[in-house]
CSV table of C-alpha atoms and ligand atoms in Angstrom, one decimal:
chain,number,residue,atom,x,y,z
A,1,MET,CA,71.0,39.9,-13.1
A,2,SER,CA,69.4,37.3,-10.9
A,3,ASN,CA,69.7,33.7,-11.7
A,4,ARG,CA,66.2,32.8,-10.6
A,5,LEU,CA,64.2,31.1,-13.3
A,6,GLN,CA,61.3,33.3,-14.4
A,7,ALA,CA,58.4,32.8,-16.9
A,8,VAL,CA,58.6,34.7,-20.1
A,9,ARG,CA,57.3,38.2,-19.6
A,10,GLY,CA,53.5,38.5,-20.1
A,11,MET,CA,53.1,34.7,-19.8
A,12,ASN,CA,51.3,33.6,-16.7
A,13,ASP,CA,51.2,30.5,-14.5
A,14,ILE,CA,47.7,29.7,-13.5
A,15,LEU,CA,48.2,28.5,-9.9
A,16,PRO,CA,46.3,25.9,-7.9
A,17,GLY,CA,44.5,28.5,-5.9
A,18,VAL,CA,42.8,29.8,-9.0
A,19,THR,CA,42.4,26.7,-11.2
A,20,PRO,CA,39.1,25.8,-9.6
A,21,GLY,CA,37.6,29.1,-10.9
A,22,TRP,CA,39.0,28.4,-14.3
A,23,GLN,CA,37.6,24.9,-14.4
A,24,TRP,CA,34.2,26.1,-13.3
A,25,MET,CA,34.2,28.8,-16.0
A,26,GLU,CA,35.4,26.4,-18.7
A,27,ARG,CA,32.6,23.9,-17.7
A,28,CYS,CA,30.0,26.7,-17.9
A,29,ILE,CA,31.3,27.6,-21.4
A,30,ALA,CA,31.4,23.9,-22.6
A,31,GLU,CA,27.8,23.3,-21.4
A,32,THR,CA,26.6,26.4,-23.0
A,33,VAL,CA,28.1,25.9,-26.5
A,34,GLN,CA,26.9,22.3,-26.4
A,35,ALA,CA,23.4,23.5,-25.6
A,36,TYR,CA,23.5,25.2,-29.1
A,37,GLY,CA,24.8,22.2,-31.0
A,38,PHE,CA,28.5,23.2,-31.2
A,39,SER,CA,31.2,20.6,-31.6
A,40,GLU,CA,34.7,21.1,-30.3
A,41,ILE,CA,37.7,21.3,-32.6
A,42,ARG,CA,41.3,21.3,-31.4
A,43,MET,CA,44.0,22.9,-33.7
A,44,PRO,CA,47.8,23.1,-33.3
A,45,VAL,CA,49.1,26.2,-31.5
A,46,MET,CA,51.5,26.8,-34.4
A,47,GLU,CA,50.7,27.4,-38.0
A,48,PRO,CA,52.6,28.4,-41.1
A,49,THR,CA,53.2,32.2,-40.9
A,50,ALA,CA,51.6,32.8,-44.3
A,51,LEU,CA,48.2,31.6,-42.9
A,52,PHE,CA,48.0,34.6,-40.5
A,53,ALA,CA,49.5,37.1,-42.9
A,54,ARG,CA,46.9,36.2,-45.5
A,55,SER,CA,43.9,35.9,-43.3
A,56,ILE,CA,44.4,38.6,-40.6
A,57,GLY,CA,45.9,41.1,-43.1
A,58,GLU,CA,49.4,42.4,-43.5
A,59,VAL,CA,48.6,45.9,-42.2
A,60,THR,CA,47.1,45.0,-38.8
A,61,ASP,CA,48.5,45.4,-35.3
A,62,ILE,CA,48.7,41.6,-35.0
A,63,VAL,CA,50.6,40.9,-38.1
A,64,GLU,CA,52.8,44.0,-38.1
A,65,LYS,CA,54.0,43.9,-34.5
A,66,GLU,CA,52.4,41.2,-32.3
A,67,MET,CA,53.2,37.8,-33.8
A,68,TYR,CA,55.7,35.3,-32.3
A,69,THR,CA,57.3,34.2,-35.6
A,70,PHE,CA,60.4,32.1,-35.9
A,71,GLU,CA,62.2,29.8,-38.2
A,72,ASP,CA,62.0,26.1,-37.2
A,73,ARG,CA,64.9,23.8,-37.8
A,74,ASN,CA,64.0,23.3,-41.4
A,75,GLY,CA,64.0,27.0,-42.1
A,76,ASP,CA,60.2,27.2,-42.4
A,77,SER,CA,58.5,30.2,-41.0
A,78,ILE,CA,56.2,29.3,-38.1
A,79,THR,CA,54.0,31.5,-36.0
A,80,LEU,CA,52.5,30.9,-32.6
A,81,ARG,CA,48.8,31.5,-33.2
A,82,PRO,CA,47.6,35.0,-32.3
A,83,GLU,CA,43.9,34.0,-32.7
A,84,GLY,CA,42.0,30.9,-33.7
A,85,THR,CA,39.8,31.7,-36.7
A,86,ALA,CA,42.6,31.3,-39.3
A,87,GLY,CA,43.6,27.9,-38.0
A,88,CYS,CA,40.0,26.8,-37.7
A,89,VAL,CA,39.3,27.7,-41.3
A,90,ARG,CA,42.6,26.0,-42.4
A,91,ALA,CA,41.6,22.8,-40.5
A,92,GLY,CA,38.0,22.9,-41.8
A,93,GLU,CA,39.3,23.3,-45.4
A,94,GLN,CA,42.0,20.7,-45.0
A,95,HIS,CA,39.6,18.1,-43.8
A,96,GLY,CA,36.6,18.9,-46.1
A,97,LEU,CA,34.3,20.1,-43.3
A,98,LEU,CA,33.2,23.4,-44.8
A,99,TYR,CA,31.9,23.2,-48.3
A,100,ASN,CA,28.1,22.9,-48.6
A,101,GLN,CA,27.7,22.0,-44.9
A,102,VAL,CA,26.6,23.7,-41.8
A,103,GLN,CA,29.3,23.5,-39.1
A,104,ARG,CA,29.1,24.9,-35.6
A,105,LEU,CA,32.6,24.6,-34.1
A,106,TRP,CA,34.2,25.8,-30.9
A,107,TYR,CA,37.7,25.7,-29.4
A,108,LEU,CA,39.5,26.8,-26.3
A,109,GLY,CA,43.2,27.4,-26.0
A,110,PRO,CA,46.2,29.6,-25.6
A,111,MET,CA,46.9,32.5,-28.1
A,112,PHE,CA,50.1,34.5,-28.3
A,113,ARG,CA,50.6,38.1,-29.0
A,114,HIS,CA,53.7,40.3,-28.3
A,115,GLU,CA,51.9,43.2,-26.7
A,116,ARG,CA,52.8,45.4,-23.7
A,117,PRO,CA,51.7,43.3,-20.7
A,118,GLN,CA,49.2,45.0,-18.4
A,119,LYS,CA,46.0,44.1,-16.5
A,120,GLY,CA,43.8,42.1,-18.9
A,121,ARG,CA,46.5,42.1,-21.7
A,122,TYR,CA,49.1,39.4,-21.8
A,123,ARG,CA,51.5,37.7,-24.2
A,124,GLN,CA,50.0,34.3,-23.7
A,125,PHE,CA,46.3,34.4,-23.1
A,126,HIS,CA,43.4,32.1,-23.6
A,127,GLN,CA,40.4,32.4,-25.9
A,128,VAL,CA,37.3,30.4,-26.4
A,129,GLY,CA,36.3,30.8,-30.0
A,130,VAL,CA,33.2,29.7,-31.9
A,131,GLU,CA,32.8,29.7,-35.7
A,132,VAL,CA,29.7,28.8,-37.7
A,133,PHE,CA,30.1,28.0,-41.4
A,134,GLY,CA,27.5,27.7,-44.1
A,135,LEU,CA,24.7,30.0,-42.8
A,136,PRO,CA,24.5,33.4,-44.6
A,137,GLY,CA,21.5,35.0,-42.8
A,138,PRO,CA,21.3,37.2,-39.7
A,139,ASP,CA,19.5,34.5,-37.7
A,140,VAL,CA,22.8,32.8,-36.9
A,141,ASP,CA,24.4,36.1,-36.0
A,142,ALA,CA,21.6,36.6,-33.5
A,143,GLU,CA,21.9,33.0,-32.2
A,144,LEU,CA,25.6,33.7,-31.3
A,145,ILE,CA,24.5,36.8,-29.3
A,146,LEU,CA,21.8,34.7,-27.5
A,147,LEU,CA,24.5,32.1,-26.7
A,148,CYS,CA,26.7,34.7,-25.2
A,149,ALA,CA,23.8,36.2,-23.2
A,150,ARG,CA,23.0,32.8,-21.8
A,151,LEU,CA,26.6,32.3,-20.8
A,152,TRP,CA,26.8,35.7,-19.0
A,153,ARG,CA,23.7,34.7,-17.0
A,154,LYS,CA,25.2,31.3,-16.2
A,155,LEU,CA,28.4,33.0,-15.0
A,156,GLY,CA,26.5,35.6,-13.1
A,157,ILE,CA,27.9,38.6,-14.9
A,158,ALA,CA,24.9,39.5,-17.2
A,159,GLU,CA,24.4,42.8,-15.4
A,160,SER,CA,28.0,43.9,-16.0
A,161,VAL,CA,28.4,43.5,-19.8
A,162,THR,CA,26.7,45.4,-22.6
A,163,LEU,CA,26.5,44.6,-26.2
A,164,GLN,CA,27.7,46.9,-29.0
A,165,ILE,CA,26.9,46.1,-32.6
A,166,ASN,CA,27.6,47.6,-36.1
A,167,SER,CA,27.6,46.6,-39.7
A,168,LEU,CA,30.8,46.9,-41.8
A,169,GLY,CA,28.8,46.4,-45.0
A,170,SER,CA,30.0,44.8,-48.2
A,171,ALA,CA,33.5,45.1,-49.6
A,172,GLU,CA,32.2,47.7,-52.1
A,173,ALA,CA,30.6,49.8,-49.4
A,174,ARG,CA,33.8,49.8,-47.5
A,175,THR,CA,35.7,50.9,-50.5
A,176,ALA,CA,33.4,53.9,-51.0
A,177,TYR,CA,33.6,54.7,-47.3
A,178,ARG,CA,37.4,54.4,-47.4
A,179,ASP,CA,37.7,57.2,-50.0
A,180,SER,CA,35.7,59.7,-47.9
A,181,LEU,CA,37.6,58.6,-44.7
A,182,VAL,CA,40.9,59.1,-46.4
A,183,ALA,CA,39.9,62.6,-47.7
A,184,PHE,CA,38.8,63.5,-44.2
A,185,LEU,CA,41.9,62.3,-42.5
A,186,GLN,CA,44.2,63.7,-45.1
A,187,SER,CA,42.9,67.2,-44.2
A,188,HIS,CA,43.9,66.4,-40.6
A,189,HIS,CA,47.2,64.6,-41.4
A,190,ASP,CA,49.3,66.4,-38.9
A,191,GLU,CA,47.0,65.6,-36.0
A,192,LEU,CA,47.3,61.8,-36.6
A,193,ASP,CA,49.7,59.5,-34.8
A,194,ALA,CA,52.6,58.1,-36.8
A,195,ASP,CA,51.0,54.6,-37.2
A,196,SER,CA,47.8,56.1,-38.5
A,197,GLN,CA,49.7,58.4,-40.9
A,198,ARG,CA,51.3,55.3,-42.3
A,199,ARG,CA,48.0,53.5,-42.6
A,200,LEU,CA,46.4,56.3,-44.4
A,201,THR,CA,48.0,54.9,-47.6
A,202,SER,CA,48.2,51.2,-46.7
A,203,ASN,CA,45.0,50.4,-44.8
A,204,PRO,CA,43.0,53.4,-43.7
A,205,LEU,CA,40.1,51.4,-42.2
A,206,ARG,CA,42.5,50.2,-39.5
A,207,ILE,CA,42.8,53.7,-38.3
A,208,LEU,CA,39.3,53.4,-36.9
A,209,ASP,CA,40.7,50.8,-34.6
A,210,SER,CA,43.5,53.0,-33.3
A,211,LYS,CA,44.0,53.1,-29.5
A,212,VAL,CA,45.5,56.6,-29.6
A,213,PRO,CA,43.0,58.9,-27.8
A,214,GLN,CA,43.8,61.9,-30.0
A,215,THR,CA,43.1,59.9,-33.1
A,216,GLN,CA,39.9,58.6,-31.7
A,217,ALA,CA,38.8,62.1,-30.9
A,218,LEU,CA,39.5,63.2,-34.4
A,219,LEU,CA,37.5,60.3,-35.8
A,220,ALA,CA,34.5,61.4,-33.9
A,221,ASP,CA,34.0,64.2,-36.4
A,222,GLY,CA,34.7,62.0,-39.4
A,223,PRO,CA,32.4,60.2,-41.8
A,224,VAL,CA,30.6,57.0,-40.5
A,225,LEU,CA,30.4,53.7,-42.3
A,226,ALA,CA,26.6,53.5,-41.7
A,227,ASP,CA,26.0,56.2,-44.3
A,228,TYR,CA,27.7,54.1,-47.0
A,229,LEU,CA,26.0,50.8,-46.3
A,230,ASP,CA,24.8,48.8,-49.3
A,231,ASP,CA,21.2,47.6,-49.4
A,232,GLU,CA,21.9,43.9,-48.8
A,233,SER,CA,24.0,44.7,-45.7
A,234,ALA,CA,21.5,47.2,-44.5
A,235,ALA,CA,18.7,44.6,-44.7
A,236,HIS,CA,20.9,42.0,-43.0
A,237,PHE,CA,21.6,44.4,-40.2
A,238,ALA,CA,17.9,45.3,-39.8
A,239,GLY,CA,17.1,41.6,-39.7
A,240,PHE,CA,19.8,41.1,-37.0
A,241,CYS,CA,18.5,44.0,-34.9
A,242,ALA,CA,14.9,42.7,-35.2
A,243,LEU,CA,15.8,39.3,-34.0
A,244,LEU,CA,17.6,40.8,-31.0
A,245,ASP,CA,14.6,42.9,-30.2
A,246,ARG,CA,12.3,39.9,-30.5
A,247,ALA,CA,14.5,38.0,-28.1
A,248,GLY,CA,14.7,40.9,-25.7
A,249,VAL,CA,18.4,41.4,-25.9
A,250,ALA,CA,19.5,45.0,-25.2
A,251,TYR,CA,22.2,46.4,-27.5
A,252,GLU,CA,23.8,49.7,-28.5
A,253,ILE,CA,24.6,50.5,-32.2
A,254,ASN,CA,28.1,51.8,-32.2
A,255,PRO,CA,28.8,53.2,-35.7
A,256,ARG,CA,32.5,53.4,-35.0
A,257,LEU,CA,32.9,49.8,-34.0
A,258,VAL,CA,35.3,48.0,-36.4
A,259,ARG,CA,37.4,44.9,-35.9
A,260,GLY,CA,41.1,44.7,-35.8
A,261,LEU,CA,41.2,42.0,-38.4
A,262,ASP,CA,40.8,42.3,-42.2
A,263,TYR,CA,38.4,39.6,-42.9
A,264,TYR,CA,35.2,41.0,-41.3
A,265,GLY,CA,32.1,42.3,-43.2
A,266,LYS,CA,28.5,42.9,-42.4
A,267,THR,CA,27.7,42.2,-38.7
A,268,VAL,CA,30.3,43.0,-36.0
A,269,PHE,CA,29.8,43.0,-32.3
A,270,GLU,CA,31.6,43.4,-29.0
A,271,TRP,CA,30.6,42.6,-25.4
A,272,VAL,CA,32.1,45.3,-23.2
A,273,THR,CA,32.4,45.9,-19.5
A,274,SER,CA,33.4,48.8,-17.3
A,275,ALA,CA,34.5,46.5,-14.6
A,276,LEU,CA,38.0,46.0,-16.0
A,277,GLY,CA,39.3,49.5,-16.8
A,278,ALA,CA,41.0,50.0,-20.2
A,279,GLN,CA,40.8,46.3,-21.3
A,280,GLY,CA,37.0,46.4,-21.4
A,281,THR,CA,36.2,44.0,-24.3
A,282,VAL,CA,35.6,40.5,-23.1
A,283,CYS,CA,34.1,39.1,-26.3
A,284,ALA,CA,34.3,40.2,-29.9
A,285,GLY,CA,33.2,38.8,-33.2
A,286,GLY,CA,31.4,39.1,-36.5
A,287,ARG,CA,30.8,37.9,-39.9
A,288,TYR,CA,33.6,37.0,-42.3
A,289,ASP,CA,31.9,35.6,-45.4
A,290,GLY,CA,35.0,36.3,-47.6
A,291,LEU,CA,37.7,34.5,-45.6
A,292,VAL,CA,37.2,30.8,-46.7
A,293,GLU,CA,37.4,31.7,-50.4
A,294,HIS,CA,40.3,34.1,-49.7
A,295,LEU,CA,42.2,31.2,-48.2
A,296,GLY,CA,41.6,29.1,-51.3
A,297,GLY,CA,38.3,27.3,-50.4
A,298,LYS,CA,34.9,27.6,-52.0
A,299,ALA,CA,32.9,30.7,-51.0
A,300,THR,CA,31.4,29.9,-47.6
A,301,PRO,CA,29.5,32.3,-45.3
A,302,ALA,CA,30.9,32.3,-41.8
A,303,VAL,CA,30.5,34.1,-38.5
A,304,GLY,CA,32.1,33.7,-35.1
A,305,PHE,CA,33.5,35.3,-32.0
A,306,ALA,CA,36.3,35.0,-29.5
A,307,MET,CA,36.3,35.7,-25.8
A,308,GLY,CA,39.3,36.4,-23.6
A,309,LEU,CA,39.3,34.1,-20.6
A,310,GLU,CA,41.7,36.1,-18.5
A,311,ARG,CA,39.4,39.1,-18.8
A,312,LEU,CA,36.4,36.9,-17.9
A,313,ILE,CA,38.2,35.5,-14.8
A,314,LEU,CA,39.2,39.1,-13.8
A,315,MET,CA,35.5,40.0,-14.0
A,316,LEU,CA,34.4,36.9,-12.0
A,317,GLU,CA,37.0,37.9,-9.4
A,318,THR,CA,36.1,41.6,-9.3
A,319,LEU,CA,32.4,40.8,-9.0
A,320,GLY,CA,32.9,38.2,-6.3
A,321,VAL,CA,31.5,35.3,-8.2
A,322,LEU,CA,34.4,33.0,-7.6
A,323,GLU,CA,34.1,33.3,-3.8
A,324,GLN,CA,30.8,31.7,-4.0
A,325,LEU,CA,31.9,28.5,-5.8
A,326,PRO,CA,31.8,25.3,-3.8
A,327,ALA,CA,35.2,24.3,-2.4
A,328,SER,CA,37.2,21.7,-4.1
A,329,THR,CA,39.1,20.7,-0.9
A,330,PRO,CA,39.1,17.0,0.0
A,331,HIS,CA,36.0,15.5,1.7
A,332,ALA,CA,38.2,13.4,3.9
A,333,CYS,CA,41.7,12.5,4.9
A,334,VAL,CA,43.1,9.1,5.9
A,335,VAL,CA,45.4,9.4,9.0
A,336,ALA,CA,47.2,6.2,9.9
A,337,VAL,CA,49.4,5.9,13.0
A,338,GLY,CA,51.8,3.1,13.6
A,339,GLU,CA,53.6,0.9,11.1
A,340,ALA,CA,50.9,-1.7,10.6
A,341,ALA,CA,48.3,1.0,9.9
A,342,GLU,CA,50.6,2.8,7.6
A,343,GLN,CA,50.9,-0.4,5.6
A,344,GLU,CA,47.1,-0.6,5.3
A,345,ARG,CA,46.2,3.1,4.5
A,346,LEU,CA,46.6,3.0,0.7
A,347,VAL,CA,44.5,-0.2,0.5
A,348,LEU,CA,41.8,1.4,2.6
A,349,ALA,CA,41.8,4.6,0.5
A,350,GLU,CA,41.5,2.5,-2.8
A,351,ARG,CA,38.6,0.6,-1.3
A,352,LEU,CA,36.8,3.9,-0.5
A,353,ARG,CA,37.5,5.4,-4.0
A,354,ASP,CA,36.1,2.2,-5.6
A,355,ALA,CA,33.0,2.5,-3.5
A,356,LEU,CA,32.6,6.3,-3.9
A,357,PRO,CA,34.0,7.4,-7.3
A,358,ALA,CA,33.2,11.1,-6.6
A,359,LEU,CA,34.9,11.1,-3.2
A,360,ARG,CA,37.9,13.5,-2.8
A,361,LEU,CA,40.2,11.7,-0.5
A,362,GLU,CA,43.7,12.6,0.6
A,363,VAL,CA,45.9,10.1,2.3
A,364,ILE,CA,48.4,11.8,4.7
A,365,LEU,CA,51.5,10.1,3.6
A,366,GLY,CA,55.0,9.7,5.1
A,367,THR,CA,55.7,9.0,8.7
A,368,GLY,CA,55.0,11.1,11.8
A,369,GLY,CA,53.1,11.3,15.0
A,370,MET,CA,49.4,11.6,15.4
A,371,LYS,CA,49.4,15.3,16.3
A,372,ALA,CA,51.4,16.4,13.3
A,373,ARG,CA,49.2,14.3,11.0
A,374,MET,CA,46.0,15.7,12.4
A,375,LYS,CA,47.4,19.1,11.7
A,376,LYS,CA,48.0,18.2,8.1
A,377,ALA,CA,44.6,16.8,7.8
A,378,ASP,CA,43.1,19.9,9.2
A,379,ARG,CA,45.1,22.1,6.9
A,380,SER,CA,43.9,20.2,3.9
A,381,GLY,CA,40.4,21.7,4.4
A,382,ALA,CA,38.8,18.2,4.7
A,383,ARG,CA,35.7,17.8,6.7
A,384,TYR,CA,36.6,14.4,8.2
A,385,ALA,CA,39.7,12.6,9.3
A,386,LEU,CA,39.5,8.8,9.0
A,387,ILE,CA,41.8,7.6,11.7
A,388,LEU,CA,43.4,4.2,11.6
A,389,GLY,CA,45.6,3.4,14.6
A,390,GLU,CA,46.7,0.1,16.2
A,391,SER,CA,43.5,-0.2,18.2
A,392,GLU,CA,41.3,0.5,15.2
A,393,LEU,CA,43.2,-2.0,13.2
A,394,ALA,CA,42.8,-4.7,15.9
A,395,ALA,CA,39.0,-4.0,16.1
A,396,ASP,CA,38.5,-3.7,12.4
A,397,GLN,CA,37.2,-0.1,12.8
A,398,ILE,CA,37.8,3.4,11.8
A,399,THR,CA,37.6,6.5,14.0
A,400,VAL,CA,36.0,9.3,12.2
A,401,ARG,CA,36.7,12.8,13.5
A,402,ASP,CA,34.8,15.8,12.4
A,403,LEU,CA,37.5,18.3,11.7
A,404,ARG,CA,35.0,21.2,11.5
A,405,SER,CA,33.3,20.6,14.9
A,406,ASP,CA,35.5,20.6,17.9
A,407,GLY,CA,36.7,17.1,18.4
A,408,ALA,CA,33.5,15.3,17.8
A,409,GLN,CA,34.2,11.7,16.7
A,410,VAL,CA,32.5,8.3,16.2
A,411,THR,CA,33.7,4.8,15.6
A,412,VAL,CA,32.6,3.0,12.5
A,413,ALA,CA,33.1,-0.6,11.4
A,414,ALA,CA,35.7,-0.7,8.6
A,415,ALA,CA,33.2,-2.5,6.3
A,416,GLU,CA,30.7,0.2,6.8
A,417,ILE,CA,32.9,3.3,6.4
A,418,SER,CA,31.9,4.0,2.7
A,419,GLY,CA,28.2,3.8,3.6
A,420,TRP,CA,28.8,6.1,6.5
A,421,LEU,CA,30.6,8.7,4.4
A,422,GLN,CA,27.9,8.5,1.7
A,423,GLY,CA,25.3,9.3,4.4
A,424,HIS,CA,27.3,12.2,5.8
A,425,LEU,CA,28.7,13.8,2.7
A,426,THR,CA,27.0,15.0,-0.6
A,427,VAL,CA,29.1,12.5,-2.6
A,428,THR,CA,27.4,10.5,-5.4
B,1,ATP,P1,42.0,44.7,-28.0
B,1,ATP,O1,41.3,45.8,-28.7
B,1,ATP,O2,41.7,44.7,-26.5
B,1,ATP,O3,43.5,44.6,-28.3
B,1,ATP,P2,41.6,42.8,-30.0
B,1,ATP,O4,40.6,43.4,-30.9
B,1,ATP,O5,43.0,42.7,-30.4
B,1,ATP,O6,41.4,43.3,-28.5
B,1,ATP,P3,40.5,40.2,-30.6
B,1,ATP,O7,41.5,39.8,-31.6
B,1,ATP,O8,39.1,40.5,-31.1
B,1,ATP,O9,41.0,41.3,-29.7
B,1,ATP,O10,40.4,39.0,-29.6
B,1,ATP,C1,39.1,38.7,-28.9
B,1,ATP,C2,39.3,38.8,-27.4
B,1,ATP,O11,40.4,38.2,-26.9
B,1,ATP,C3,39.4,40.2,-26.9
B,1,ATP,O12,38.1,40.8,-26.9
B,1,ATP,C4,39.9,40.0,-25.5
B,1,ATP,O13,39.0,39.6,-24.6
B,1,ATP,C5,40.9,38.9,-25.8
B,1,ATP,N1,42.3,39.4,-26.0
B,1,ATP,C6,42.8,39.9,-27.1
B,1,ATP,N2,44.1,40.2,-26.9
B,1,ATP,C7,44.4,39.8,-25.6
B,1,ATP,C8,45.6,39.9,-24.8
B,1,ATP,N3,46.8,40.3,-25.3
B,1,ATP,N4,45.5,39.5,-23.5
B,1,ATP,C9,44.3,39.0,-23.0
B,1,ATP,N5,43.2,38.9,-23.7
B,1,ATP,C10,43.2,39.3,-25.0
B,2,MG,MG1,44.7,43.8,-29.8
């Protein structure tokens, strides 16, 4: 075995070459949610294990086999959060933010699931989640869809994602549906995968979420939830569809769409893409009116979604969006030659940063000859080299060389250099 230090399998470093893309994407997201009146909330990455078992459901993929759970030094069972909704509800309850109030909350951060790593599926990944509390009607469900659609346009991927929607109905409707699903699947017991056979008695609706192709094929002939919908859920769903129609948002009703978590009812939706292969869901969500009460709070309607940022970045890469982003390389480099100039370079750089707060300036540090320094300045990707040598120092001047145009250079009085840069760069 090699001694080289390696990251935990399925946990990625996001390297400097790609962080500008992440930062841009995160800025687009923050601007969009703010445009809809959302406030950011930040929760711990660990919660008591019981929170997830109770909210996500004991018989789900996440709780059964994907959680990073361990005992801390006090012997308490702690879990690295596999998703954000449970922690958000916990925080909202703990701090009295939910009862009888409308809250629009969003968060961004790492989530942890012990899954088999593959493209678009990792053990540490990032989600942006939004949760709205206190609004029972389909209008807010539609507002969340419009928010996503606006974000896709801002990111330049609107043409590559489609919206699927469904209604899971009330708890009673799901119970009635469950009975007919169980009867149907029992008659095909031997064709089911082992997990699904087990769930037939413990949590049959989860079978709808199975990733086993043979099971999915079998389900295609099974009963559909839509036929069991209660009147209230049907009216809610009709209202939701009407609002999407009115806003001109295209969608597909997918009667087999369910969510992998236990707490959803009524509206569910997914934004999917064919640009990523098997891991095609970039954003998924729905209504979970029962969760707050289930976790010990007062009954509070709620709806939300989570999007996977690694999958979004993969899409942005695949579609060539990231190539078009403005560079984040320095605008200029300070190149000092000779001991006196080297003594002066940090002070010069500070003066420029004071005058131009948005200036990206790199000082070529250390010692070395002019030629080696200019090479470094060139490699930084900067447009200009600000050269300070003995003669410049004596004359109180800076030589400005345009690194992107064969050797062109001008001499500028030291006192005027910030004004010169402002005139030649788009720096505010
Ligand atoms: P999947 O069916 O792909 O396993 P899920 O239903 O488990 O997804 P959710 O719990 O709804 O996913 O999470 C919301 C979003 O988070 C997903 O649509 C996806 O974009 C992202 N996501 C979920 N699990 C992972 C993972 N292991 N790695 C990367 N992104 C993920
Ligand atoms: Mg999953």
